[in-house]
GROMACS .gro file of C-alpha atoms in nm:
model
  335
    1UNK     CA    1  -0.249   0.873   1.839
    2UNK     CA    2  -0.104   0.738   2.130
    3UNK     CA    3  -0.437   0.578   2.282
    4UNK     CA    4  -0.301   0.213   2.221
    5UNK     CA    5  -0.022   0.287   2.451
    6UNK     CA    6  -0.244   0.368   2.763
    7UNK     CA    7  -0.380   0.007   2.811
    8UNK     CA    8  -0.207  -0.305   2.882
    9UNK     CA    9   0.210  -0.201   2.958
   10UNK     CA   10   0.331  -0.479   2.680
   11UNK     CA   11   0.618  -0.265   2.611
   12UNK     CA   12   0.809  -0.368   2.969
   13UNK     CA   13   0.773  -0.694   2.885
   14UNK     CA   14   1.040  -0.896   2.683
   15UNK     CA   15   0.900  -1.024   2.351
   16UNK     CA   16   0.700  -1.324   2.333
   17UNK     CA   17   0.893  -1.567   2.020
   18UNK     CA   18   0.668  -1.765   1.811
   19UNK     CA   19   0.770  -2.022   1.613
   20UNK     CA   20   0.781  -2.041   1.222
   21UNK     CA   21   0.666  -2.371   1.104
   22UNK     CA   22   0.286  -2.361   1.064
   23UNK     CA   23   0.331  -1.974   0.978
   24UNK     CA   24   0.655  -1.705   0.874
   25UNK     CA   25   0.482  -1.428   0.894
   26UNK     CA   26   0.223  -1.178   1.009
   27UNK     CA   27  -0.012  -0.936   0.795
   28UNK     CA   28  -0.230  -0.659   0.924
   29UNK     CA   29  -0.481  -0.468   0.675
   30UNK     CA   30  -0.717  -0.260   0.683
   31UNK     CA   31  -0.880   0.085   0.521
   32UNK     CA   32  -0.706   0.401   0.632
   33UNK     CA   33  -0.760   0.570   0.952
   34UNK     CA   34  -0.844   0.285   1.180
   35UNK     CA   35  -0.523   0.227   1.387
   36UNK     CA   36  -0.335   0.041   1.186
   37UNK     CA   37   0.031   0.222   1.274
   38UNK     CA   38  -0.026   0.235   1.634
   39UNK     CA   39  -0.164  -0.133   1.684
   40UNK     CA   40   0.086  -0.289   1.401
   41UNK     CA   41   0.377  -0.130   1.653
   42UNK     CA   42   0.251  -0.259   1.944
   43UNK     CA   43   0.229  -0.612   1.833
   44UNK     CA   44   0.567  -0.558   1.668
   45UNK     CA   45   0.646  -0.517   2.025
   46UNK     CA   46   0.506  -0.802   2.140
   47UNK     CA   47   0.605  -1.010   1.906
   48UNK     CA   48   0.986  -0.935   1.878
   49UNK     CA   49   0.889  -0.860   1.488
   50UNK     CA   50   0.961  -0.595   1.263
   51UNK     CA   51   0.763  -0.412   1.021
   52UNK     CA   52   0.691  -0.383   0.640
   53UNK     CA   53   0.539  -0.159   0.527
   54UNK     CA   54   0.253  -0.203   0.253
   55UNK     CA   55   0.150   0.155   0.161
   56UNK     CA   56   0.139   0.242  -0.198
   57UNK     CA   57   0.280   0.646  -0.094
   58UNK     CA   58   0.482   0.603   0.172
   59UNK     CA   59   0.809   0.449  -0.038
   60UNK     CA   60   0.836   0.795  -0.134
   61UNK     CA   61   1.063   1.028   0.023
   62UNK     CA   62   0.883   1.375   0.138
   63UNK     CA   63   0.529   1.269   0.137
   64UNK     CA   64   0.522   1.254   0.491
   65UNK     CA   65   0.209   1.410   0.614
   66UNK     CA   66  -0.014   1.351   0.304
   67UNK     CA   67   0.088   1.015   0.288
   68UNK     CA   68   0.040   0.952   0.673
   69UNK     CA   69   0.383   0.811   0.741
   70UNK     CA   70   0.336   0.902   1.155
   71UNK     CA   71   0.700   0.793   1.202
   72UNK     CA   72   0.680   0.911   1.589
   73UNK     CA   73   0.470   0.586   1.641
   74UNK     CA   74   0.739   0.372   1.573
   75UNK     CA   75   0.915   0.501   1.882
   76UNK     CA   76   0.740   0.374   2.189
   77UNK     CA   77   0.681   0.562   2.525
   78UNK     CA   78   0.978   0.406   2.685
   79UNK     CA   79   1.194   0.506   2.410
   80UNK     CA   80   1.207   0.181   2.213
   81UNK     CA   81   1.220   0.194   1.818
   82UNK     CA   82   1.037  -0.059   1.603
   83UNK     CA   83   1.237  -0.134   1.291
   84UNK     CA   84   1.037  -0.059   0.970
   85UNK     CA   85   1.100  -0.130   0.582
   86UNK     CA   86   0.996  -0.023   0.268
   87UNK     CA   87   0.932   0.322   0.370
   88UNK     CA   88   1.135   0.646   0.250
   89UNK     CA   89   1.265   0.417   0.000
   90UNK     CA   90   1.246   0.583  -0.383
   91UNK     CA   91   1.222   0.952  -0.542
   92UNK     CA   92   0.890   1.074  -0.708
   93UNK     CA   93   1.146   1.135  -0.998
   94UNK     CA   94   1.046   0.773  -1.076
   95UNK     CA   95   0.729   0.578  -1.100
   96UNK     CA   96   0.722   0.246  -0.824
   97UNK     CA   97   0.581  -0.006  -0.942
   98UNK     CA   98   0.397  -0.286  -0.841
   99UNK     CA   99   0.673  -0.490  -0.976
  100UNK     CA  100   0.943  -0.283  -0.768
  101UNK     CA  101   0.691  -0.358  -0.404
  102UNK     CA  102   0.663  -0.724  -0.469
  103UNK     CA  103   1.053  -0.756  -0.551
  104UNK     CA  104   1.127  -0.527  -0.259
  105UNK     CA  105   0.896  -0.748  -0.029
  106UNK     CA  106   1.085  -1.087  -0.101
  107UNK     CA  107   1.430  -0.857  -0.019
  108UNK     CA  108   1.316  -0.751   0.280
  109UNK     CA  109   1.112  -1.083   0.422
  110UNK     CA  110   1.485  -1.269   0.331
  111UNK     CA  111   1.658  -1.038   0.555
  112UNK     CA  112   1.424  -0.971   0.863
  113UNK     CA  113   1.372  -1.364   0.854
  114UNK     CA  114   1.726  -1.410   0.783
  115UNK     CA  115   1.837  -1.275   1.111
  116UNK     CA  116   1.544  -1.571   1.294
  117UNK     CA  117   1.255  -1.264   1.325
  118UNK     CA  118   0.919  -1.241   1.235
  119UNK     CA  119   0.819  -0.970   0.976
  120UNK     CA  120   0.485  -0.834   1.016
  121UNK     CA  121   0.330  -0.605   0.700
  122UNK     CA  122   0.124  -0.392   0.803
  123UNK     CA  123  -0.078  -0.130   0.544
  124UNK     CA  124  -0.358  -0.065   0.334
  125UNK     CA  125  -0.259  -0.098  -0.032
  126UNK     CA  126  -0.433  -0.396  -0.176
  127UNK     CA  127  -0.229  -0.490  -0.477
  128UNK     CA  128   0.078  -0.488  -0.303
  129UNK     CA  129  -0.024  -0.717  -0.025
  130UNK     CA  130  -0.221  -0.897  -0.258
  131UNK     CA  131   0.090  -0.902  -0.506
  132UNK     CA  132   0.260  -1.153  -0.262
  133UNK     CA  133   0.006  -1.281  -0.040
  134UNK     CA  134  -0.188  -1.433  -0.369
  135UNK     CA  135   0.194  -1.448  -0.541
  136UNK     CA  136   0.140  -1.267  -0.856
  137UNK     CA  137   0.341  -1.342  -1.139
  138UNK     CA  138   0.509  -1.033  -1.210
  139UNK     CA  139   0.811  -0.929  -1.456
  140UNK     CA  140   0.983  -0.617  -1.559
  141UNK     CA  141   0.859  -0.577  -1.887
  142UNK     CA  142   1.141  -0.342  -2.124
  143UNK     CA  143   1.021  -0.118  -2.389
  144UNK     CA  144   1.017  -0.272  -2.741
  145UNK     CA  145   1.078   0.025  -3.001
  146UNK     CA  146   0.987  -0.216  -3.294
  147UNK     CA  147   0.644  -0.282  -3.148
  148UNK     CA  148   0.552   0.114  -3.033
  149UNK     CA  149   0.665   0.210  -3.335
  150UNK     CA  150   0.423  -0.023  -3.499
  151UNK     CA  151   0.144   0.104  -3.237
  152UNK     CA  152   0.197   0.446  -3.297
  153UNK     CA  153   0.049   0.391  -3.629
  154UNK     CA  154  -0.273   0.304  -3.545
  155UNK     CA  155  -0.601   0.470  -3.343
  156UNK     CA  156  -0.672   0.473  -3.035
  157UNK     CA  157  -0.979   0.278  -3.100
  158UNK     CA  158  -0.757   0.018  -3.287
  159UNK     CA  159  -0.507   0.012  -2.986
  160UNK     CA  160  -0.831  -0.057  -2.759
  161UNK     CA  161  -0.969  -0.322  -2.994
  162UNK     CA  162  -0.634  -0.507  -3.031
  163UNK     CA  163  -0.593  -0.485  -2.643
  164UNK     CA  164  -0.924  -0.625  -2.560
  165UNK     CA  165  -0.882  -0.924  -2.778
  166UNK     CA  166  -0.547  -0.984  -2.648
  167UNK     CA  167  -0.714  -0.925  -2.280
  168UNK     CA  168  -1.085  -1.024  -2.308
  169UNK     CA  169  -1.116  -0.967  -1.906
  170UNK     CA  170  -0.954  -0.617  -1.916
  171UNK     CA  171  -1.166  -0.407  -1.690
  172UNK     CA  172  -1.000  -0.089  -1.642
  173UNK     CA  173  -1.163   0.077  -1.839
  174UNK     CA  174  -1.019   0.437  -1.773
  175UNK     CA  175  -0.686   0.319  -1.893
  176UNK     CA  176  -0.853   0.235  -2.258
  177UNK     CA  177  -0.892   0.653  -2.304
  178UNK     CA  178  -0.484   0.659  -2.255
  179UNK     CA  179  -0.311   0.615  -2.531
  180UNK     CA  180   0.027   0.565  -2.344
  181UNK     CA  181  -0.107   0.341  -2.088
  182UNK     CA  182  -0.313   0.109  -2.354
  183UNK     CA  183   0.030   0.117  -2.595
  184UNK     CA  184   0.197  -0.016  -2.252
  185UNK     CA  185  -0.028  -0.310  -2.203
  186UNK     CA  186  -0.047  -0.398  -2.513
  187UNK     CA  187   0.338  -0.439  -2.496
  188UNK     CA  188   0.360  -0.586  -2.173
  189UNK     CA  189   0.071  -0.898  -2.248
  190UNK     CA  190   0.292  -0.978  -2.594
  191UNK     CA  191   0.593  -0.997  -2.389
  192UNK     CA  192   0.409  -1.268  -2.135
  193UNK     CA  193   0.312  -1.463  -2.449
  194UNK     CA  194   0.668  -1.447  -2.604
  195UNK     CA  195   1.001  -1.689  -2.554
  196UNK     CA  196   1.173  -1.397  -2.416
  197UNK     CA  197   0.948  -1.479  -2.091
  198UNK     CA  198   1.098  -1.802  -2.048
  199UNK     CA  199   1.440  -1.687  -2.084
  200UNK     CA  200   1.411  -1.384  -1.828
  201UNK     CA  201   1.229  -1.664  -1.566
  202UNK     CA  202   1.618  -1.860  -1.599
  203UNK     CA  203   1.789  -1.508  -1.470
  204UNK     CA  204   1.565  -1.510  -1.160
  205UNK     CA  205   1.604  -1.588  -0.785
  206UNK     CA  206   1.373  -1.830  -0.647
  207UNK     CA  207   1.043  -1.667  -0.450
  208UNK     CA  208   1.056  -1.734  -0.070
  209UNK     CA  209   0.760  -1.965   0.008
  210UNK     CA  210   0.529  -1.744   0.211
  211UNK     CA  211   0.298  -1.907   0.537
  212UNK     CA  212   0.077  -1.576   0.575
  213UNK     CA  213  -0.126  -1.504   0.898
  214UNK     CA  214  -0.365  -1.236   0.820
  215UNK     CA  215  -0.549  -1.026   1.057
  216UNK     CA  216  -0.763  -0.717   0.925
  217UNK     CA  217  -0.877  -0.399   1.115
  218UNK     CA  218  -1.169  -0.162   1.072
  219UNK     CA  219  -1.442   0.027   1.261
  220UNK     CA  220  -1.787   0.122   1.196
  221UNK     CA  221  -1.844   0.325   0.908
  222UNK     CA  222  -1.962   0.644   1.088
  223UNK     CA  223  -1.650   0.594   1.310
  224UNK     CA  224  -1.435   0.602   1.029
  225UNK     CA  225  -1.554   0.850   0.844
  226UNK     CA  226  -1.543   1.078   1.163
  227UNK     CA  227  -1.192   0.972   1.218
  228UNK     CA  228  -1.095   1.092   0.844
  229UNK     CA  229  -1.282   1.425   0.967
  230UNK     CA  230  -1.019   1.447   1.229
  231UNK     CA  231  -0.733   1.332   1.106
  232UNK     CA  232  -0.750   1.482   0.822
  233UNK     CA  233  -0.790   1.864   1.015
  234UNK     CA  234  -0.501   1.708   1.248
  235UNK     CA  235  -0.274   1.707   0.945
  236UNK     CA  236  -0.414   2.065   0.779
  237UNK     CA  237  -0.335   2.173   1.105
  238UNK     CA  238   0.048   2.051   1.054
  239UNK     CA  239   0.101   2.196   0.767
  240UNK     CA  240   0.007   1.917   0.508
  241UNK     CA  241  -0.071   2.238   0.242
  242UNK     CA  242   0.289   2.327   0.291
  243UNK     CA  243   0.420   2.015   0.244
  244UNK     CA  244   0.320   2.004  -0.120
  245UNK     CA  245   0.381   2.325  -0.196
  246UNK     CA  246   0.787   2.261  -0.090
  247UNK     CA  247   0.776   1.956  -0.307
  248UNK     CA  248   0.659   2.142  -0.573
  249UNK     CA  249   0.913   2.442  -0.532
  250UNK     CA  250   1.159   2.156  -0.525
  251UNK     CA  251   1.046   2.008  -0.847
  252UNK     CA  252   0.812   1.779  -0.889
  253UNK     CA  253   0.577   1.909  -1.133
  254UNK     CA  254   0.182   1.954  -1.048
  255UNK     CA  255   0.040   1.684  -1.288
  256UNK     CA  256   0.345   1.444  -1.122
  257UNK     CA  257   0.168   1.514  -0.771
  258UNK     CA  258  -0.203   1.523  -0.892
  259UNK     CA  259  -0.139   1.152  -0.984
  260UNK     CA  260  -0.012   1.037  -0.625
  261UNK     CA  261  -0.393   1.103  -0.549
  262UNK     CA  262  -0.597   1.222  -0.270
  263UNK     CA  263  -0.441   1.461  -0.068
  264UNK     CA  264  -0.147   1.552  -0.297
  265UNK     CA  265  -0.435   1.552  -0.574
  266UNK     CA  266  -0.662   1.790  -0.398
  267UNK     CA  267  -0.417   2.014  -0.206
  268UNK     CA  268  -0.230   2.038  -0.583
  269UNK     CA  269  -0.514   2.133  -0.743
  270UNK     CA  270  -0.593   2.411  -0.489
  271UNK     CA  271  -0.278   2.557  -0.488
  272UNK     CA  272  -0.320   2.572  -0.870
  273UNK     CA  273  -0.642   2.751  -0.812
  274UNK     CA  274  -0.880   2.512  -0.941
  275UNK     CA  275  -1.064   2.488  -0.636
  276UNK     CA  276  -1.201   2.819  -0.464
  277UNK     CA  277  -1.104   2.769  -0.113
  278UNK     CA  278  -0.987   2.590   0.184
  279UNK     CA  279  -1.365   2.486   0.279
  280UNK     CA  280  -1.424   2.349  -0.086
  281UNK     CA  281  -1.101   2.166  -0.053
  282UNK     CA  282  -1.119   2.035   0.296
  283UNK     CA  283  -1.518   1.918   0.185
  284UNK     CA  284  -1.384   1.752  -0.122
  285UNK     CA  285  -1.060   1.556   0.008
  286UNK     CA  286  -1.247   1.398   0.266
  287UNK     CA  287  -1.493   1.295   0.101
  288UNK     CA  288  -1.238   1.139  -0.155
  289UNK     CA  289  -1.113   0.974   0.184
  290UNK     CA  290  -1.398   0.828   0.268
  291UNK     CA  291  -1.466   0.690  -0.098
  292UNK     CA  292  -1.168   0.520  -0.108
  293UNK     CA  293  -1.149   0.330   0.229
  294UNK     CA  294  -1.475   0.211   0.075
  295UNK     CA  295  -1.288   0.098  -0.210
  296UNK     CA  296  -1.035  -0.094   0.019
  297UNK     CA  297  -1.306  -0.265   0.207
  298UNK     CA  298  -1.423  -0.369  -0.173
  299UNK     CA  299  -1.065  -0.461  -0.241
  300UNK     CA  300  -1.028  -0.703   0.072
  301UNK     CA  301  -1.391  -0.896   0.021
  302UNK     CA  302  -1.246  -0.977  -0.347
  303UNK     CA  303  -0.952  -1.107  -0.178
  304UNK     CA  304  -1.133  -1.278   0.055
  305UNK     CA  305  -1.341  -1.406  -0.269
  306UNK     CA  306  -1.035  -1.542  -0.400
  307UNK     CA  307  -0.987  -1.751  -0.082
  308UNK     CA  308  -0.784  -1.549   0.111
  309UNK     CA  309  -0.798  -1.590   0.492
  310UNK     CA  310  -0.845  -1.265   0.675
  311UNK     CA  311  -0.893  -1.295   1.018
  312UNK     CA  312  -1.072  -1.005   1.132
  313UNK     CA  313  -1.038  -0.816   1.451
  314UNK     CA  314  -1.385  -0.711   1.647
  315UNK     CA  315  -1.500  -0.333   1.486
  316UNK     CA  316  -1.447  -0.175   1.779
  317UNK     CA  317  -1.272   0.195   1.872
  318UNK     CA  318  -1.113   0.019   2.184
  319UNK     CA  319  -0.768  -0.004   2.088
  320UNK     CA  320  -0.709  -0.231   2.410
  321UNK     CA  321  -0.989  -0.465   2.301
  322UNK     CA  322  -0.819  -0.485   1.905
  323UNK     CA  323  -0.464  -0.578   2.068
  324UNK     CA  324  -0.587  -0.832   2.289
  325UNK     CA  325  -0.791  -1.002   2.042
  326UNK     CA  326  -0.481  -1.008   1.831
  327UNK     CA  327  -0.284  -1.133   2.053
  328UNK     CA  328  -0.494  -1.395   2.108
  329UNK     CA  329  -0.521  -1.500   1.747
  330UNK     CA  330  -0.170  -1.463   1.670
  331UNK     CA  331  -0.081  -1.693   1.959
  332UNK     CA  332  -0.324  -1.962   1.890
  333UNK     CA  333  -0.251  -1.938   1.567
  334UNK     CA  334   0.100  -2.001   1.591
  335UNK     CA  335   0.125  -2.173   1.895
   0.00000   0.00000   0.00000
């Protein structure tokens, strides 16, 4: 964990400033378990910047282990702490929202940028680094009673139908067998459509203009998946089964946890007893890893599809190599 520390003492040196006119601020993606923590810290360093988070688990408070906050890297060997936002930020009482990241974002970008530094996201979770990198157009859409109350008289097929034609491109296809999440749509495309949109755009605080510099991580695929391996016993050997079981003796029902996914998904379901063992479990969670660091792979071509600029480190293991290519790119970039 602390490999990027052993190369390269960048820590006793004072920050390097870069300047803010061709670019305001710094992104680093990637799929999970290829560095991204240590290396975003070090440049951090470097850089004088602060980080913001972009992980879709880590607002929550107590998913610490499954969620992979590692909040010891933020404190470097020689005792320095790297600021970071948008973590430990919301209950699991409540459901965050892409909505809630990308208004969160633009709070915390003012400030950090406010005080003349450089914010630098680092994470994994596509839509919310794609929900202001690509500037989504995003609203908090209220509950209209009149309209579910209208929906609740018809099918499911008919809700599917009606939200089809309203969405011809709809793609998510798992949503159409939820009756809930299709009534919700549904509701939220009519309000886009309707004069109420206009007036809520008049209530709302201007959107920072963003000048991203994107750099991605990753490693060879048999790398990574052996790094999931480890990690993953790393944080069974913590006590990530324990974890979940607190939060659950604290409250938060089972089905609540199953749909945070992966870990708290798996480990849920074993401590429920629907899978046999620890072996089963341990078998099936990381290969549910491995599946979706896949999928964010997937995720970033699309966005690099949809002409977003990633500049991409070298797929290396050599976390010495990674930071010095960064910091080359960074500097040219902004230099």
């Amino acid at each position: 964990m602390n490999s990027c520390h052993s190369v390269l003492p960048v820590e006793q040196i004072q920050p390097v400033s870069l300047p803010t006119d061709r670019y305001n601020l710094l992104v680093l993606l990637g799929p999970t378990a290829v560095g991204k923590t240590s290396l975003g810290v070090r440049l951090a360093r470097h850089f004088g910047a602060e980080i913001i988070s972009a992980d879709s688990r880590q607002v929550y408070r107590h998913l610490d282990l499954g969620s992979g906050k590692d909040l010891d890297e933020y404190t470097l060997p020689d005792g320095t702490k790297i600021p970071y936002h948008l973590i430990d930020i919301t209950d699991l009482s409540r459901e965050y929202s892409v909505f809630d990241y990308q208004t969160d974002f633009y709070k915390a970008f003012k400030e950090i940028s406010g005080r003349k530094v450089l914010p630098l996201v680092v994470g994994g979770t596509g839509m919310y680094l794609d929900s202001f990198i690509r500037n989504y157009d995003l609203v908090p859409v209220p509950e209209n009673p009149q309209l579910r109350q209208e929906l609740e008289q018809l099918s499911l097929e008919e809700l599917d139908a009606m939200l089809l034609k309203l969405c011809p491109d709809f793609h998510t296809t798992a949503h159409l067998r939820d009756r809930n999440r299709v009534i919700r749509h549904i509701e939220i495309k009519k309000f886009m459509e309707s004069p109420a949109l206009q007036e809520f755009r008049k209530t709302q605080e201007a959107k920072p203009e963003l000048k991203p510099f994107i750099l991605g991580t990753t490693i060879e695929r048999q790398l990574l998946r052996q790094n999931i391996a480890r990690r993953l016993k790393e944080r069974f050997d913590e006590g990530m089964i324990a974890e979940v079981e607190q939060i659950h003796k604290n409250g938060t029902s089972w089905e609540r946890l199953e749909s945070l996914g992966l870990e708290y998904k798996f480990i849920s379901e074993y401590l429920e007893g629907k899978i046999a063992g620890f072996d089963e479990l341990f078998e099936k969670l990381n290969l549910a890893i491995g599946q979706f660091a896949k999928r964010q792979e997937t995720w970033f071509r699309g966005m690099e599809k949809k002409g977003v600029k990633i500049n991409w480190l070298p797929s290396v293991p050599d976390s010495s190599i990674k930071f010095e290519n960064a910091v080359n790119m960074i500097q040219q970039a902004f230099l």
